[in-house]
Coordinates of C-alpha atoms in Angstrom, one line a residue:
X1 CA -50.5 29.7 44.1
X2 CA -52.2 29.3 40.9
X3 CA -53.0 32.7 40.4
X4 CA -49.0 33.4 40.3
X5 CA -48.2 35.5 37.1
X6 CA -44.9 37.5 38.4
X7 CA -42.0 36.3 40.7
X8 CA -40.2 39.2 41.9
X9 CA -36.3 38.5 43.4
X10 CA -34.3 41.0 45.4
X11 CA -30.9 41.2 44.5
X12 CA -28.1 41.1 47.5
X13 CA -27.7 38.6 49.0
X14 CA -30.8 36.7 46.9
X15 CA -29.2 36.8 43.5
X16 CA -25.0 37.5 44.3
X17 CA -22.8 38.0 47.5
X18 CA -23.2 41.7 49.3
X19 CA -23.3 42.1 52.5
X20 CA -19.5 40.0 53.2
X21 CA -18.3 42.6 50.9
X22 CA -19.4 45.5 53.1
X23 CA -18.0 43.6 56.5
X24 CA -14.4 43.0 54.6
X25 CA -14.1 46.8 53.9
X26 CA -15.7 47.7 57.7
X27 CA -12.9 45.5 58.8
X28 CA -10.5 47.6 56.6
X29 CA -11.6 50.8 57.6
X30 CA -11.9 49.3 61.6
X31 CA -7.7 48.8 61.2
X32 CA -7.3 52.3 59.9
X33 CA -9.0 53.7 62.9
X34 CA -7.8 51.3 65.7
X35 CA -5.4 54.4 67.1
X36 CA -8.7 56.0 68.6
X37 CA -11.2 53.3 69.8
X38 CA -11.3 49.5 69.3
X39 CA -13.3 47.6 66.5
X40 CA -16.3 47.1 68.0
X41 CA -16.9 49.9 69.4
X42 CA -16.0 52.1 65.7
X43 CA -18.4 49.7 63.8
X44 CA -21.2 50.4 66.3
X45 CA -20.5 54.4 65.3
X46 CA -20.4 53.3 62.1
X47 CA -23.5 51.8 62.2
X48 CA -25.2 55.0 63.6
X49 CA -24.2 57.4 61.0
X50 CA -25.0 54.9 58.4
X51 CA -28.8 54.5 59.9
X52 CA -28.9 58.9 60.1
X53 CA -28.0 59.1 56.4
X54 CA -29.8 56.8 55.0
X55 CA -32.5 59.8 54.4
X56 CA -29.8 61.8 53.0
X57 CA -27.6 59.2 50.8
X58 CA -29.8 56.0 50.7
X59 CA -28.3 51.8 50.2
X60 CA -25.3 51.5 48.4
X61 CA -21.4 51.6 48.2
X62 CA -21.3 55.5 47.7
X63 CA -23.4 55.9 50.5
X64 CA -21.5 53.8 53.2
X65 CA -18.3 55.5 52.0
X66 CA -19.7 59.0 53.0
X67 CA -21.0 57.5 55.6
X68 CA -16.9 56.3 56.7
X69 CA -15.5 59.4 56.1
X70 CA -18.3 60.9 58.2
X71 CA -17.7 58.7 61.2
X72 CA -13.6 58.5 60.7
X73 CA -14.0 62.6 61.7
X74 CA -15.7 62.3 64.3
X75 CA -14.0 59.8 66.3
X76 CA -10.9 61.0 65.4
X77 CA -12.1 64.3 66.3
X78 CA -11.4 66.1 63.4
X79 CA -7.6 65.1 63.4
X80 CA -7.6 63.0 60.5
X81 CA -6.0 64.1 57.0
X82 CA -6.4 63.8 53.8
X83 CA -4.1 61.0 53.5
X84 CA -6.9 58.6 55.6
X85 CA -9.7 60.5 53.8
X86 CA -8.0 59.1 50.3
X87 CA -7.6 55.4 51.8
X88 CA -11.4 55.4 53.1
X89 CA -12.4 56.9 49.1
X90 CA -10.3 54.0 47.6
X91 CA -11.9 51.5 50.2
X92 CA -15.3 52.6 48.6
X93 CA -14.0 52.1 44.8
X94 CA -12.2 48.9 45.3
X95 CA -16.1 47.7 47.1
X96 CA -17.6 48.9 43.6
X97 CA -15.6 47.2 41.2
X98 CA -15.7 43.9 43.3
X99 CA -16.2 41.3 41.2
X100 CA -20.4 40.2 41.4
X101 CA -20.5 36.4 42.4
X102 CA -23.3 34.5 42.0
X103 CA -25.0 32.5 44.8
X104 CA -25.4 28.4 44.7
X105 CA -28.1 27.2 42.4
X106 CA -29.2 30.7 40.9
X107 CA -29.1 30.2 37.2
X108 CA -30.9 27.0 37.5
X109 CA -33.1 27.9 39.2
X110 CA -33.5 31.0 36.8
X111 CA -33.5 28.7 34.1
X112 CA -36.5 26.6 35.5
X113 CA -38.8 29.5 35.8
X114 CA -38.3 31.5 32.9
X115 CA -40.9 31.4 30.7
X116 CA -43.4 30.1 33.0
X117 CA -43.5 33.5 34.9
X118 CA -42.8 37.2 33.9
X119 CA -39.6 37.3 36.4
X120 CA -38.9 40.3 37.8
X121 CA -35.5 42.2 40.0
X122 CA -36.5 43.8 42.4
X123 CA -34.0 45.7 44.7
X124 CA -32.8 48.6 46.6
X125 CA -29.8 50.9 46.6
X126 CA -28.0 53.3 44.3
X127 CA -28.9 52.8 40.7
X128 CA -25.6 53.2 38.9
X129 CA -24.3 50.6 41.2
X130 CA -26.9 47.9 41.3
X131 CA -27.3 49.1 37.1
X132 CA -23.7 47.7 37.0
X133 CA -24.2 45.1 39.0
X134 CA -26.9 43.3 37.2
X135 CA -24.8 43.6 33.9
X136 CA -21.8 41.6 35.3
X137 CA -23.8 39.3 36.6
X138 CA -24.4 37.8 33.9
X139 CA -28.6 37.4 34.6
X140 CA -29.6 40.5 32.9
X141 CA -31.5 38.3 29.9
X142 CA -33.5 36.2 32.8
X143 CA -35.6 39.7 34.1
X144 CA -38.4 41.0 32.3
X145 CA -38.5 43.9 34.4
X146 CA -36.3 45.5 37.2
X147 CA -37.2 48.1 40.0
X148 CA -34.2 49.6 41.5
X149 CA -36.0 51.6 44.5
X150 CA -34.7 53.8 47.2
X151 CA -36.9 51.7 49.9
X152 CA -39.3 48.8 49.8
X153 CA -42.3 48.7 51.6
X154 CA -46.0 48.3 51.3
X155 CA -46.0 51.9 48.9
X156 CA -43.1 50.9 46.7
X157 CA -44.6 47.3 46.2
X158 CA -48.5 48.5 45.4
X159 CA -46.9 50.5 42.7
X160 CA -44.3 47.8 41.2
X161 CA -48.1 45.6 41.2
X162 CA -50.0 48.8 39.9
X163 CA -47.3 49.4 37.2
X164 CA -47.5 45.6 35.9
X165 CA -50.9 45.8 36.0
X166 CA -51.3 42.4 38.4
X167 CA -53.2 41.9 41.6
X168 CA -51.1 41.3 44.7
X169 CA -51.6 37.5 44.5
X170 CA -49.9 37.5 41.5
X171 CA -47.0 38.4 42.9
X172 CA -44.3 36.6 44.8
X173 CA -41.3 38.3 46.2
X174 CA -38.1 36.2 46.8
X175 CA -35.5 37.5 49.6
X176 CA -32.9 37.1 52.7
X177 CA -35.0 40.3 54.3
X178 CA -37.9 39.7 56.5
X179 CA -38.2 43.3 56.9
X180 CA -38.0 44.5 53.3
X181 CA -38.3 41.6 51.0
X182 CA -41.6 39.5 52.4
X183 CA -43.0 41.5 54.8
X184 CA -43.9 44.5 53.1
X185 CA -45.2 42.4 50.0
X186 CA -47.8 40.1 53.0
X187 CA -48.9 43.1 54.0
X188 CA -50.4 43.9 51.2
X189 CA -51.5 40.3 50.0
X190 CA -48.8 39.3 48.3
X191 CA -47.0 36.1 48.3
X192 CA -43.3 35.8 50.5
X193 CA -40.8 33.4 50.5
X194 CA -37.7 34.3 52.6
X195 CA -34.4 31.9 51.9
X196 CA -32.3 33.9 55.5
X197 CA -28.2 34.7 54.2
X198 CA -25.8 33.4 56.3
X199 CA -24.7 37.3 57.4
X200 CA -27.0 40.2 57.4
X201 CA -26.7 43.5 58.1
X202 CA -28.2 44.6 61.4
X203 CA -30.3 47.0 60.6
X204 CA -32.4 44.6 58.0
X205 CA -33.0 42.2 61.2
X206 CA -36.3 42.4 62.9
X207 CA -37.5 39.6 65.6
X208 CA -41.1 38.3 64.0
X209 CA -42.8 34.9 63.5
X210 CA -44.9 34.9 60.9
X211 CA -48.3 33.1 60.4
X212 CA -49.7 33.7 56.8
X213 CA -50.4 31.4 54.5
X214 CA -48.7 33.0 51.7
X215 CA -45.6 33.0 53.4
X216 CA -42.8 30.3 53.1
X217 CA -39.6 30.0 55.0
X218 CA -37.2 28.5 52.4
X219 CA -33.4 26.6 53.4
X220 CA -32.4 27.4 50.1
X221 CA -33.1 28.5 46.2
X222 CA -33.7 25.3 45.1
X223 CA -36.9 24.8 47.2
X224 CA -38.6 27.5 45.7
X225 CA -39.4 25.4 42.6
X226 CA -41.1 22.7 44.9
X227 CA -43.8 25.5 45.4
X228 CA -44.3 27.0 42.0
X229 CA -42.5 24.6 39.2

């Protein structure tokens, strides 16, 4: 790796907590609903309109509340009111002004690579809300650069590489996605390290075993400066 110039780090569930935060308020919304199906079977609908908006509304808080509302109709069939609409709305808002808490060993960690690399965010979801989220974080000063995207794949990445002006092995992306994080960034000859979250949402979980050389299954953050400290 000694032609690393820019380490790239997603940002849920890298950086801070995200996806418990999203099964708390499925669980929420699950209770409001229990009068017409049972839990499982509500977060598997759930899941379903979530995966057909996704082209419409994108990641994000505002887009999983649409996304309840949406499904709360339709397995109610059509016989909820305004009253539930409200709670599902408030749900949504209470997800958004959640306090952002960081994950073990990130500001060290932080700490030991800035300066030595250009570090970089790079995530996916609604802007205002990851915007927000960087700033109460508390890790803002740490990122020479951040790329809030609507997707990441091979595309997205070649133009985060293009627009530093870098090769792709000069770049390492950090991340608990195997699908969008490291992937996407091999691909293209990039570097990937993938530290896995205790909980991910299904539809970032793909089946693959990976044999590149650029790639690095991590236990933790703290390994990452065995590699490139």
């Amino acid at each position: 790796m000694k032609k690393l110039k820019v380490v790239a780090f997603d940002a849920d569930d890298t950086l801070w907590i995200n996806e418990p935060l999203f099964q708390q308020t499925e669980r929420r919304f699950c209770d409001m609903l229990e009068d017409f199906l049972p839990h499982h079977t509500i977060s598997q609908e759930l899941l379903k309109t979530e995966i057909q908006n996704l082209k419409h509304y994108g990641y994000g808080t505002k887009s999983f509340m649409l996304s309840m509302i949406e499904t709360a109709i339709s397995i109610s069939g059509k016989a909820i009111g305004v009253e539930l609409i409200e709670k599902i709305i408030a749900l949504g808002k209470e997800q958004l002004n959640a306090p952002v808490e960081i994950l073990t060993g990130i500001p060290e960690v932080l700490d030991q690579l800035h300066g030595k690399y250009k570090l970089i965010m790079a995530t996916k979801g609604d802007l205002l809300e990851q915007e927000r989220k960087l700033k109460r974080s508390g890790l803002e000063h740490y990122f020479h650069h951040v790329e809030i995207v609507s997707e990441k794949n091979e595309a997205e990445y070649e133009r985060i590489i293009k627009h530093l002006d870098i090769a792709p092995e000069n770049f390492l992306m950090i991340g608990n996605s195997l699908k969008s994080d490291v992937v996407p960034v091999l691909n293209i000859g990039g570097y990937g390290f993938h530290i896995p979250y205790h909980t991910t949402w299904e539809y970032e979980k793909i089946d693959i075993k990976i044999e590149n050389p650029k790639f690095r299954q991590l236990e933790n953050i703290a390994e990452v400066l065995k590699y490139i400290v």
